[in-house]
Amino acid sequence: DAGITQSPRHKVTETGTPVTLRCHQTENHRYMYWYRQDPGHGLRLIHYSYGVKDTDKGEVSDGYSVSRSKTEDFLLTLESATSSQTSVYFCATALVGEEQYFGPGTRLTVT
Amino acid sequence: DAKTTQPPSMDCAEGRAANLPCNHSTISGNEYVYWYRQIHSQGPQYIIHGLKNNETNEMASLIITEDRKSSTLILPHATLRDTAVYYCIVRVGTGNQFYFGTGTSLTVIP
């Protein structure tokens, strides 16, 4: 598997607080993705990046922002966390036109 | 919304072939079919992908119908460790965007 780490792995936060999740890769993959996974919904794409400073929205982007200032890091920010954002968040990376490799996930609970 | 349809669950006897179907009737000519699986709460794991020809690797075989409207993932000799949720995905867009859907929960029975 590609060298993908996510931090933190678990986080509990209160409604209204900002939260940043980090995805770090060592494979020099151009594409990076953030998904969330909730019961009954499978994985849903939040945002993705196709290069440094190049990002775009996925199907569930409301309430989330991302940044990619260098190839290896892709940050997902919840500006003001809500209970509906309680979920498991997965980061993935890919070369152009190739399969995606997934990180171990971050379990976020918003109370 | 996901562009694929899969049965929600299936069982398979250990040692037998597991055949997991997927419908993707709206697939475009240049869209690939990908299969992933997810064991417990781990990150999804890539299995195989194809465009229109059948494909085989060390994990599985992928059979795509001639009209490309459906496909079947075959695990030739299922083991207990193959118990997982299997996702059939059509790759869309220019950013390798994947829409996962809810997948098929495969249970391999001893």
Short mmCIF file of C-alpha atoms in Angstrom, two decimals:
data_model
loop_
_atom_site.label_atom_id
_atom_site.label_comp_id
_atom_site.label_asym_id
_atom_site.label_seq_id
_atom_site.Cartn_x
_atom_site.Cartn_y
_atom_site.Cartn_z
CA ASP A 1 0.00 0.00 0.00
CA ALA A 2 1.00 3.60 -0.59
CA GLY A 3 2.50 5.38 2.40
CA ILE A 4 -0.57 7.26 3.55
CA THR A 5 -1.06 8.43 7.09
CA GLN A 6 -3.92 10.34 8.62
CA SER A 7 -3.89 12.41 11.77
CA PRO A 8 -5.44 12.40 14.20
CA ARG A 9 -6.87 8.87 14.05
CA HIS A 10 -9.58 9.70 16.57
CA LYS A 11 -10.99 13.03 17.66
CA VAL A 12 -13.86 14.22 19.79
CA THR A 13 -14.79 17.86 19.50
CA GLU A 14 -17.64 20.17 20.40
CA THR A 15 -20.16 21.73 18.05
CA GLY A 16 -18.96 25.05 16.65
CA THR A 17 -15.24 24.41 17.02
CA PRO A 18 -12.87 24.32 14.04
CA VAL A 19 -11.26 21.00 13.17
CA THR A 20 -8.45 20.17 10.76
CA LEU A 21 -7.65 16.68 9.58
CA ARG A 22 -4.36 15.94 7.91
CA CYS A 23 -3.48 13.45 5.20
CA HIS A 24 0.18 12.82 4.46
CA GLN A 25 1.59 10.70 1.63
CA THR A 26 5.10 9.63 0.72
CA GLU A 27 4.33 8.32 -2.78
CA ASN A 28 4.44 11.61 -4.71
CA HIS A 29 0.95 10.91 -6.06
CA ARG A 30 -0.59 13.82 -7.90
CA TYR A 31 -4.21 13.24 -6.85
CA MET A 32 -5.51 13.32 -3.29
CA TYR A 33 -9.05 12.88 -2.00
CA TRP A 34 -11.14 13.24 1.12
CA TYR A 35 -14.15 10.97 1.67
CA ARG A 36 -16.56 10.53 4.51
CA GLN A 37 -18.26 7.26 5.38
CA ASP A 38 -21.56 7.02 7.19
CA PRO A 39 -23.86 4.04 7.77
CA GLY A 40 -26.14 3.50 4.79
CA HIS A 41 -24.18 5.83 2.51
CA GLY A 42 -20.94 4.08 1.68
CA LEU A 43 -18.08 6.48 0.93
CA ARG A 44 -18.89 9.95 -0.38
CA LEU A 45 -16.38 12.31 -1.94
CA ILE A 46 -15.94 15.62 -0.11
CA HIS A 47 -13.12 17.35 -2.00
CA TYR A 48 -10.23 16.33 -4.15
CA SER A 49 -6.97 17.80 -5.39
CA TYR A 50 -5.30 17.31 -8.75
CA GLY A 51 -2.11 19.15 -7.86
CA VAL A 52 -0.58 21.64 -5.47
CA LYS A 53 -3.09 24.43 -4.87
CA ASP A 54 -5.53 22.79 -7.32
CA THR A 55 -8.67 21.53 -5.64
CA ASP A 56 -12.29 20.91 -6.51
CA LYS A 57 -15.53 19.96 -4.81
CA GLY A 58 -17.03 16.52 -4.52
CA GLU A 59 -20.63 15.53 -3.90
CA VAL A 60 -20.78 16.52 -0.19
CA SER A 61 -18.51 19.57 0.07
CA ASP A 62 -20.78 21.92 2.06
CA GLY A 63 -19.24 22.79 5.43
CA TYR A 64 -15.77 21.64 4.42
CA SER A 65 -12.71 23.33 2.95
CA VAL A 66 -9.38 21.91 1.84
CA SER A 67 -5.87 23.07 1.18
CA ARG A 68 -2.86 21.58 -0.51
CA SER A 69 0.29 23.67 -0.24
CA LYS A 70 2.66 20.81 -1.03
CA THR A 71 2.38 17.50 -2.82
CA GLU A 72 2.51 15.32 0.26
CA ASP A 73 -0.11 17.02 2.43
CA PHE A 74 -3.85 17.49 1.98
CA LEU A 75 -5.75 19.19 4.79
CA LEU A 76 -9.48 18.98 5.42
CA THR A 77 -10.98 21.73 7.59
CA LEU A 78 -14.36 21.92 9.24
CA GLU A 79 -14.66 25.62 9.97
CA SER A 80 -17.42 25.14 12.54
CA ALA A 81 -18.10 21.50 13.29
CA THR A 82 -21.68 20.24 13.48
CA SER A 83 -23.07 16.96 14.76
CA SER A 84 -23.93 15.97 11.17
CA GLN A 85 -20.20 15.90 10.46
CA THR A 86 -19.67 13.05 12.89
CA SER A 87 -18.25 10.42 10.58
CA VAL A 88 -15.24 8.39 9.56
CA TYR A 89 -13.02 10.33 7.17
CA PHE A 90 -10.77 8.61 4.66
CA CYS A 91 -8.00 10.13 2.62
CA ALA A 92 -6.91 8.59 -0.68
CA THR A 93 -4.19 9.23 -3.25
CA ALA A 94 -3.71 8.27 -6.89
CA LEU A 95 -1.46 8.67 -9.85
CA VAL A 96 -3.06 10.01 -12.99
CA GLY A 97 -5.53 7.47 -14.34
CA GLU A 98 -4.68 4.85 -11.76
CA GLU A 99 -6.33 3.25 -8.76
CA GLN A 100 -6.75 5.08 -5.47
CA TYR A 101 -4.96 4.05 -2.30
CA PHE A 102 -6.65 4.73 0.99
CA GLY A 103 -5.41 5.76 4.39
CA PRO A 104 -6.49 4.15 7.68
CA GLY A 105 -9.23 6.69 8.40
CA THR A 106 -10.01 9.26 11.09
CA ARG A 107 -12.99 8.79 13.36
CA LEU A 108 -14.46 12.20 14.22
CA THR A 109 -17.18 12.69 16.81
CA VAL A 110 -18.84 16.08 17.19
CA THR A 111 -20.76 16.43 20.44
CA ASP B 1 -25.48 9.48 -6.95
CA ALA B 2 -23.56 6.30 -7.59
CA LYS B 3 -23.84 4.99 -11.13
CA THR B 4 -23.77 1.34 -10.11
CA THR B 5 -26.26 -1.10 -8.58
CA GLN B 6 -25.20 -4.04 -6.41
CA PRO B 7 -27.07 -6.52 -4.22
CA PRO B 8 -26.78 -5.47 -0.56
CA SER B 9 -25.54 -8.83 0.70
CA MET B 10 -24.38 -12.28 -0.38
CA ASP B 11 -23.09 -15.46 1.23
CA CYS B 12 -20.49 -17.84 -0.14
CA ALA B 13 -19.15 -21.14 1.17
CA GLU B 14 -15.46 -21.21 2.00
CA GLY B 15 -13.42 -22.63 -0.89
CA ARG B 16 -16.09 -21.94 -3.47
CA ALA B 17 -16.07 -19.18 -6.05
CA ALA B 18 -17.76 -15.94 -5.05
CA ASN B 19 -19.46 -14.16 -7.94
CA LEU B 20 -20.42 -10.58 -7.17
CA PRO B 21 -22.62 -8.84 -9.78
CA CYS B 22 -22.79 -5.16 -10.62
CA ASN B 23 -25.04 -3.21 -12.98
CA HIS B 24 -23.76 -0.03 -14.59
CA SER B 25 -26.23 0.50 -17.40
CA THR B 26 -25.39 4.19 -17.94
CA ILE B 27 -21.66 3.68 -18.30
CA SER B 28 -19.94 5.72 -21.01
CA GLY B 29 -17.51 4.35 -23.52
CA ASN B 30 -14.41 5.70 -21.81
CA GLU B 31 -15.37 4.94 -18.22
CA TYR B 32 -13.58 2.20 -16.34
CA VAL B 33 -15.13 -0.23 -13.87
CA TYR B 34 -13.23 -0.55 -10.58
CA TRP B 35 -13.68 -2.95 -7.70
CA TYR B 36 -12.63 -2.26 -4.13
CA ARG B 37 -13.29 -4.00 -0.86
CA GLN B 38 -13.42 -2.80 2.71
CA ILE B 39 -12.72 -5.11 5.61
CA HIS B 40 -14.26 -4.00 8.90
CA SER B 41 -13.53 -0.28 9.30
CA GLN B 42 -10.25 -0.26 7.39
CA GLY B 43 -9.64 1.91 4.33
CA PRO B 44 -10.92 0.43 1.07
CA GLN B 45 -8.51 -1.82 -0.79
CA TYR B 46 -8.14 -1.88 -4.57
CA ILE B 47 -8.91 -5.24 -6.21
CA ILE B 48 -9.09 -4.88 -9.99
CA HIS B 49 -10.34 -2.68 -12.81
CA GLY B 50 -11.19 -2.94 -16.48
CA LEU B 51 -12.58 -1.12 -19.50
CA LYS B 52 -14.12 -3.73 -21.77
CA ASN B 53 -11.91 -6.80 -21.73
CA ASN B 54 -11.95 -9.40 -18.99
CA GLU B 55 -9.17 -8.94 -16.48
CA THR B 56 -7.45 -11.24 -13.98
CA ASN B 57 -4.90 -10.64 -11.27
CA GLU B 58 -3.71 -12.48 -8.20
CA MET B 59 -6.78 -11.50 -6.22
CA ALA B 60 -9.72 -11.83 -8.60
CA SER B 61 -11.16 -11.90 -12.10
CA LEU B 62 -13.37 -9.25 -13.65
CA ILE B 63 -15.87 -10.20 -16.32
CA ILE B 64 -17.46 -7.30 -18.23
CA THR B 65 -20.37 -7.98 -20.57
CA GLU B 66 -19.98 -7.09 -24.21
CA ASP B 67 -22.43 -4.16 -23.93
CA ARG B 68 -20.53 -3.05 -20.77
CA LYS B 69 -23.77 -2.57 -18.86
CA SER B 70 -22.83 -5.07 -16.17
CA SER B 71 -19.86 -6.86 -14.70
CA THR B 72 -19.02 -9.65 -12.29
CA LEU B 73 -16.18 -9.86 -9.81
CA ILE B 74 -15.05 -13.43 -9.22
CA LEU B 75 -13.07 -14.53 -6.19
CA PRO B 76 -12.07 -18.02 -7.33
CA HIS B 77 -11.61 -19.70 -3.94
CA ALA B 78 -13.18 -17.62 -1.21
CA THR B 79 -11.63 -17.67 2.24
CA LEU B 80 -12.91 -16.34 5.55
CA ARG B 81 -10.60 -13.36 5.10
CA ASP B 82 -12.56 -12.37 2.00
CA THR B 83 -15.52 -11.41 4.19
CA ALA B 84 -15.89 -7.70 3.43
CA VAL B 85 -17.98 -5.07 1.70
CA TYR B 86 -17.25 -5.03 -2.03
CA TYR B 87 -17.74 -1.86 -4.02
CA CYS B 88 -18.24 -1.66 -7.77
CA ILE B 89 -17.35 1.80 -9.04
CA VAL B 90 -17.42 3.59 -12.34
CA ARG B 91 -14.66 6.12 -12.68
CA VAL B 92 -15.91 9.46 -13.89
CA GLY B 93 -14.51 12.87 -14.58
CA THR B 94 -10.99 14.10 -15.15
CA GLY B 95 -9.93 13.91 -11.51
CA ASN B 96 -10.23 10.19 -11.04
CA GLN B 97 -13.48 10.80 -9.17
CA PHE B 98 -15.03 7.65 -7.75
CA TYR B 99 -18.62 7.29 -6.57
CA PHE B 100 -18.75 4.36 -4.18
CA GLY B 101 -22.36 3.53 -3.44
CA THR B 102 -23.21 1.12 -0.61
CA GLY B 103 -21.63 -2.03 -2.04
CA THR B 104 -22.28 -5.75 -1.40
CA SER B 105 -21.57 -7.23 2.00
CA LEU B 106 -20.03 -10.65 1.30
CA THR B 107 -19.96 -13.21 4.10
CA VAL B 108 -17.82 -16.29 3.58
CA ILE B 109 -19.24 -19.18 5.57
CA PRO B 110 -17.02 -21.96 6.96
#
